[in-house]
Amino acid sequence: MLMSPSRLFELTRQLSDTLTELEQAGIRVEIGDDFAKYRAYRNQQHDRSPLYPMFDVTRSYVDHTNGFWVCGFNTDGELVHTQAVRLLDLTGISLATHLNKHRHKYITPDSTPDPDLTFYSGPDALHIITGKVCYQGDFWLRARGLGGPRSQGTTSLLSRVLLEVMIAAWNPSFVFALVPKPLAAKGAHLRYGYNHCDPGRWLGPDQQITEEDYLIWMGANDMANFVGRTPQNLQRTTGMLTAAESDRKRNAPTNANA
């Protein structure tokens, strides 16, 4: 489905506003589809777990036709943010079947004694998510104390950049991500822009829980509502302007002859 000119204009304007806000917060955003370059960026991060196979060009077929990434850099040129997305063709199969077959690409490296015998289970939504599906992953944002970018609300803005571009480019039926239980308990899915959050877990060779990842997801209607909402920071700005206008009107002299 092609994007209408009015929607394209609105997307351009909204992304421009969001990117400007992020730059004012000290984050310069780069969007790309060269996953060899993304791998090079990630390999510089020795304090993080290795790059997931899903986005590793040496282990998966990923390029401009089925993926792109978003990176953020601070004013010193240091990498402070990553996230990426993959477009999956799940026509005729469910997400449950896909994760069962391709689980090695989603399992956190070194989280289980035997990835061959580790499976994801739990959410009922696994069986209804099908068709043209997107996976958002590798989300990371450096946090430095209480005044870091997370506390400034940049998580929502950064996730929105990826989701807006993804929806405009591919118009998927579903989008999903996997988030650790502690983050899910804090409402991470809301900060990322997702409506649904379902408990899930990875079970190892002895049925032990090797990791608890919650499934967060949106359907087509959820995504339509998502792109129709004004980003939170812009809503606050609009609210402040409206209040200021109200003050001006309230304090303005009245015209007795009106």
Tab-separated table of C-alpha atoms in Angstrom:
chain	number	residue	atom	x	y	z
A	1	MET	CA	0.000	0.000	0.000
A	2	LEU	CA	1.486	3.318	-1.089
A	3	MET	CA	1.585	6.209	1.357
A	4	SER	CA	-0.580	9.193	0.480
A	5	PRO	CA	1.196	12.529	-0.081
A	6	SER	CA	-0.497	14.020	2.985
A	7	ARG	CA	0.612	11.109	5.176
A	8	LEU	CA	4.153	11.311	3.746
A	9	PHE	CA	4.260	15.020	4.560
A	10	GLU	CA	2.954	14.393	8.082
A	11	LEU	CA	5.522	11.631	8.650
A	12	THR	CA	8.351	13.872	7.422
A	13	ARG	CA	7.251	16.731	9.658
A	14	GLN	CA	6.767	14.536	12.695
A	15	LEU	CA	10.106	12.754	12.287
A	16	SER	CA	11.826	16.087	11.809
A	17	ASP	CA	10.351	17.343	15.080
A	18	THR	CA	11.332	14.129	16.889
A	19	LEU	CA	14.894	14.137	15.542
A	20	THR	CA	15.251	17.784	16.550
A	21	GLU	CA	14.121	16.947	20.088
A	22	LEU	CA	16.616	14.099	20.282
A	23	GLU	CA	19.441	16.349	19.078
A	24	GLN	CA	18.498	18.880	21.744
A	25	ALA	CA	18.750	16.014	24.254
A	26	GLY	CA	22.271	15.284	22.965
A	27	ILE	CA	21.560	12.334	20.644
A	28	ARG	CA	22.281	12.444	16.917
A	29	VAL	CA	20.329	9.717	15.110
A	30	GLU	CA	21.632	7.674	12.187
A	31	ILE	CA	19.390	5.288	10.235
A	32	GLY	CA	20.888	2.707	7.882
A	33	ASP	CA	20.419	-0.644	6.186
A	34	ASP	CA	24.075	-1.689	5.821
A	35	PHE	CA	24.255	-4.426	8.440
A	36	ALA	CA	27.987	-4.877	7.995
A	37	LYS	CA	28.302	-1.312	9.275
A	38	TYR	CA	25.872	-2.060	12.103
A	39	ARG	CA	27.915	-5.115	13.065
A	40	ALA	CA	31.032	-2.949	13.166
A	41	TYR	CA	29.279	-0.487	15.471
A	42	ARG	CA	28.139	-3.289	17.785
A	43	ASN	CA	31.539	-4.971	17.860
A	44	GLN	CA	32.950	-1.805	19.431
A	45	GLN	CA	30.757	-2.399	22.484
A	46	HIS	CA	32.776	-4.780	24.618
A	47	ASP	CA	30.539	-4.240	27.658
A	48	ARG	CA	27.443	-5.684	25.953
A	49	SER	CA	26.428	-9.196	24.968
A	50	PRO	CA	27.272	-10.173	21.382
A	51	LEU	CA	25.068	-9.077	18.497
A	52	TYR	CA	22.003	-11.279	18.066
A	53	PRO	CA	22.213	-13.562	14.989
A	54	MET	CA	18.992	-11.978	13.714
A	55	PHE	CA	20.904	-8.788	12.912
A	56	ASP	CA	24.354	-10.274	12.277
A	57	VAL	CA	25.054	-10.178	8.547
A	58	THR	CA	27.540	-13.046	8.928
A	59	ARG	CA	24.826	-15.323	10.352
A	60	SER	CA	21.575	-14.153	8.748
A	61	TYR	CA	20.464	-12.814	5.388
A	62	VAL	CA	19.650	-9.231	6.290
A	63	ASP	CA	19.927	-6.176	4.044
A	64	HIS	CA	17.890	-3.203	2.801
A	65	THR	CA	15.094	-5.485	1.573
A	66	ASN	CA	14.230	-6.863	5.002
A	67	GLY	CA	15.813	-4.723	7.671
A	68	PHE	CA	17.189	-1.425	8.890
A	69	TRP	CA	18.760	-0.078	12.076
A	70	VAL	CA	18.765	3.065	14.177
A	71	CYS	CA	21.840	4.228	16.075
A	72	GLY	CA	22.338	7.237	18.306
A	73	PHE	CA	25.556	9.132	19.019
A	74	ASN	CA	26.327	11.713	21.686
A	75	THR	CA	28.050	15.025	21.083
A	76	ASP	CA	31.446	13.309	21.391
A	77	GLY	CA	30.548	10.854	18.626
A	78	GLU	CA	30.174	7.908	21.030
A	79	LEU	CA	27.564	5.242	20.324
A	80	VAL	CA	24.852	5.574	22.989
A	81	HIS	CA	21.891	3.856	21.352
A	82	THR	CA	21.079	0.901	19.094
A	83	GLN	CA	17.980	-0.836	17.779
A	84	ALA	CA	17.096	-2.734	14.632
A	85	VAL	CA	14.126	-4.291	12.854
A	86	ARG	CA	13.589	-7.300	10.589
A	87	LEU	CA	10.722	-7.926	8.177
A	88	LEU	CA	9.529	-11.548	8.326
A	89	ASP	CA	7.297	-13.371	5.879
A	90	LEU	CA	5.142	-15.572	8.101
A	91	THR	CA	2.487	-16.224	5.485
A	92	GLY	CA	0.713	-19.448	6.370
A	93	ILE	CA	2.593	-19.972	9.629
A	94	SER	CA	2.366	-18.554	13.140
A	95	LEU	CA	4.976	-16.760	15.190
A	96	ALA	CA	5.012	-19.841	17.449
A	97	THR	CA	6.175	-21.987	14.530
A	98	HIS	CA	8.712	-19.381	13.441
A	99	LEU	CA	10.260	-19.027	16.907
A	100	ASN	CA	10.416	-22.787	17.272
A	101	LYS	CA	12.293	-23.134	13.987
A	102	HIS	CA	14.534	-20.070	14.279
A	103	ARG	CA	14.957	-19.892	18.060
A	104	HIS	CA	18.767	-19.668	17.779
A	105	LYS	CA	18.381	-16.193	16.279
A	106	TYR	CA	16.405	-14.926	19.278
A	107	ILE	CA	18.009	-16.635	22.263
A	108	THR	CA	20.282	-14.331	24.224
A	109	PRO	CA	23.860	-15.546	23.673
A	110	ASP	CA	25.211	-17.632	26.577
A	111	SER	CA	21.834	-17.661	28.375
A	112	THR	CA	21.249	-21.423	28.105
A	113	PRO	CA	23.405	-24.570	28.359
A	114	ASP	CA	21.974	-25.941	25.094
A	115	PRO	CA	20.272	-23.654	22.536
A	116	ASP	CA	19.307	-26.732	20.488
A	117	LEU	CA	17.009	-27.827	23.311
A	118	THR	CA	15.717	-24.424	24.411
A	119	PHE	CA	12.283	-23.212	23.358
A	120	TYR	CA	10.089	-20.150	23.901
A	121	SER	CA	6.604	-20.656	25.324
A	122	GLY	CA	3.761	-18.938	27.116
A	123	PRO	CA	1.890	-16.210	25.206
A	124	ASP	CA	-1.309	-17.162	23.369
A	125	ALA	CA	-0.552	-14.357	20.907
A	126	LEU	CA	2.198	-16.529	19.411
A	127	HIS	CA	-0.524	-18.426	17.573
A	128	ILE	CA	-2.373	-15.411	16.129
A	129	ILE	CA	0.611	-13.390	14.904
A	130	THR	CA	1.102	-14.293	11.238
A	131	GLY	CA	1.460	-12.778	7.762
A	132	LYS	CA	3.781	-9.819	7.228
A	133	VAL	CA	5.456	-9.468	10.629
A	134	CYS	CA	8.237	-7.216	11.920
A	135	TYR	CA	10.614	-7.921	14.782
A	136	GLN	CA	12.141	-5.022	16.729
A	137	GLY	CA	15.205	-5.919	18.749
A	138	ASP	CA	18.667	-5.058	20.060
A	139	PHE	CA	17.249	-1.969	21.787
A	140	TRP	CA	19.837	-0.387	24.052
A	141	LEU	CA	20.198	3.119	25.449
A	142	ARG	CA	23.075	4.165	27.649
A	143	ALA	CA	21.937	5.453	31.024
A	144	ARG	CA	24.183	7.639	33.142
A	145	GLY	CA	22.579	8.407	36.491
A	146	LEU	CA	19.164	9.882	37.166
A	147	GLY	CA	19.721	12.601	34.615
A	148	GLY	CA	20.528	10.200	31.791
A	149	PRO	CA	18.624	10.083	28.506
A	150	ARG	CA	16.224	7.377	29.712
A	151	SER	CA	14.877	9.644	32.444
A	152	GLN	CA	14.392	12.393	29.845
A	153	GLY	CA	11.904	10.265	27.922
A	154	THR	CA	14.118	9.576	24.918
A	155	THR	CA	13.335	5.843	24.952
A	156	SER	CA	9.845	6.562	23.612
A	157	LEU	CA	11.122	8.966	20.975
A	158	LEU	CA	13.824	6.603	19.721
A	159	SER	CA	11.438	3.655	19.495
A	160	ARG	CA	8.957	5.844	17.669
A	161	VAL	CA	11.522	6.766	15.010
A	162	LEU	CA	12.003	3.097	14.112
A	163	LEU	CA	8.314	2.192	14.297
A	164	GLU	CA	7.204	5.173	12.192
A	165	VAL	CA	9.696	4.353	9.424
A	166	MET	CA	8.880	0.637	9.642
A	167	ILE	CA	5.131	1.143	9.342
A	168	ALA	CA	5.520	3.596	6.456
A	169	ALA	CA	7.956	1.343	4.569
A	170	TRP	CA	6.341	-2.071	5.032
A	171	ASN	CA	2.808	-1.661	6.427
A	172	PRO	CA	3.094	-4.925	8.408
A	173	SER	CA	0.215	-6.877	9.940
A	174	PHE	CA	2.049	-7.249	13.251
A	175	VAL	CA	5.184	-6.067	15.018
A	176	PHE	CA	6.671	-7.719	18.090
A	177	ALA	CA	9.628	-7.574	20.446
A	178	LEU	CA	10.926	-9.582	23.405
A	179	VAL	CA	11.749	-7.747	26.629
A	180	PRO	CA	13.174	-9.086	29.917
A	181	LYS	CA	10.656	-9.595	32.707
A	182	PRO	CA	12.078	-6.813	34.957
A	183	LEU	CA	11.638	-4.258	32.160
A	184	ALA	CA	8.159	-5.539	31.341
A	185	ALA	CA	7.184	-5.187	34.992
A	186	LYS	CA	8.129	-1.508	34.777
A	187	GLY	CA	5.915	-0.942	31.741
A	188	ALA	CA	8.641	-0.980	29.101
A	189	HIS	CA	6.118	-1.885	26.402
A	190	LEU	CA	4.346	1.437	26.969
A	191	ARG	CA	7.573	3.393	26.600
A	192	TYR	CA	8.340	1.512	23.388
A	193	GLY	CA	4.840	2.259	22.081
A	194	TYR	CA	3.304	-1.232	22.318
A	195	ASN	CA	-0.243	-2.072	23.424
A	196	HIS	CA	0.123	-5.715	24.425
A	197	CYS	CA	2.513	-7.349	26.889
A	198	ASP	CA	2.260	-11.116	27.527
A	199	PRO	CA	4.381	-13.218	29.915
A	200	GLY	CA	6.743	-15.692	28.253
A	201	ARG	CA	9.841	-17.702	29.021
A	202	TRP	CA	12.624	-19.744	27.482
A	203	LEU	CA	12.715	-23.339	28.714
A	204	GLY	CA	16.016	-25.244	28.627
A	205	PRO	CA	16.833	-28.951	28.129
A	206	ASP	CA	15.605	-29.905	31.612
A	207	GLN	CA	12.541	-27.644	31.399
A	208	GLN	CA	14.373	-25.100	33.523
A	209	ILE	CA	13.649	-21.427	32.925
A	210	THR	CA	16.763	-20.053	31.258
A	211	GLU	CA	15.328	-16.574	30.661
A	212	GLU	CA	11.997	-14.805	31.135
A	213	ASP	CA	11.223	-12.651	28.111
A	214	TYR	CA	7.814	-11.048	27.729
A	215	LEU	CA	6.239	-10.779	24.292
A	216	ILE	CA	5.171	-7.238	23.432
A	217	TRP	CA	3.265	-6.698	20.206
A	218	MET	CA	0.901	-4.618	18.097
A	219	GLY	CA	-1.572	-5.539	15.381
A	220	ALA	CA	-2.555	-3.454	12.360
A	221	ASN	CA	-5.205	-1.451	14.234
A	222	ASP	CA	-2.795	-0.826	17.105
A	223	MET	CA	-0.204	0.520	14.676
A	224	ALA	CA	-2.770	2.741	12.959
A	225	ASN	CA	-3.666	4.243	16.333
A	226	PHE	CA	0.032	4.549	17.199
A	227	VAL	CA	0.917	6.662	14.170
A	228	GLY	CA	-2.172	8.784	14.772
A	229	ARG	CA	-1.005	9.806	18.236
A	230	THR	CA	1.168	12.869	18.688
A	231	PRO	CA	4.493	11.953	20.356
A	232	GLN	CA	4.328	12.557	24.097
A	233	ASN	CA	6.974	15.258	24.193
A	234	LEU	CA	5.225	17.194	21.450
A	235	GLN	CA	1.923	16.869	23.305
A	236	ARG	CA	3.532	18.414	26.364
A	237	THR	CA	4.885	21.257	24.233
A	238	THR	CA	1.470	21.786	22.687
A	239	GLY	CA	-0.099	21.801	26.132
A	240	MET	CA	2.392	24.398	27.352
A	241	LEU	CA	1.688	26.614	24.363
A	242	THR	CA	-2.043	26.308	24.887
A	243	ALA	CA	-1.661	27.259	28.549
A	244	ALA	CA	0.460	30.244	27.597
A	245	GLU	CA	-2.127	31.361	25.079
A	246	SER	CA	-4.820	31.017	27.739
A	247	ASP	CA	-2.799	33.212	30.112
A	248	ARG	CA	-2.382	35.859	27.447
A	249	LYS	CA	-6.100	35.844	26.712
A	250	ARG	CA	-6.979	35.946	30.394
A	251	ASN	CA	-4.659	38.908	31.045
A	252	ALA	CA	-5.492	40.796	27.865
A	253	PRO	CA	-7.504	44.047	28.287
A	254	THR	CA	-11.154	43.755	27.316
A	255	ASN	CA	-12.800	45.946	24.693
A	256	ALA	CA	-15.881	47.624	26.155
A	257	ASN	CA	-17.274	48.261	22.666
A	258	ALA	CA	-16.997	44.641	21.499
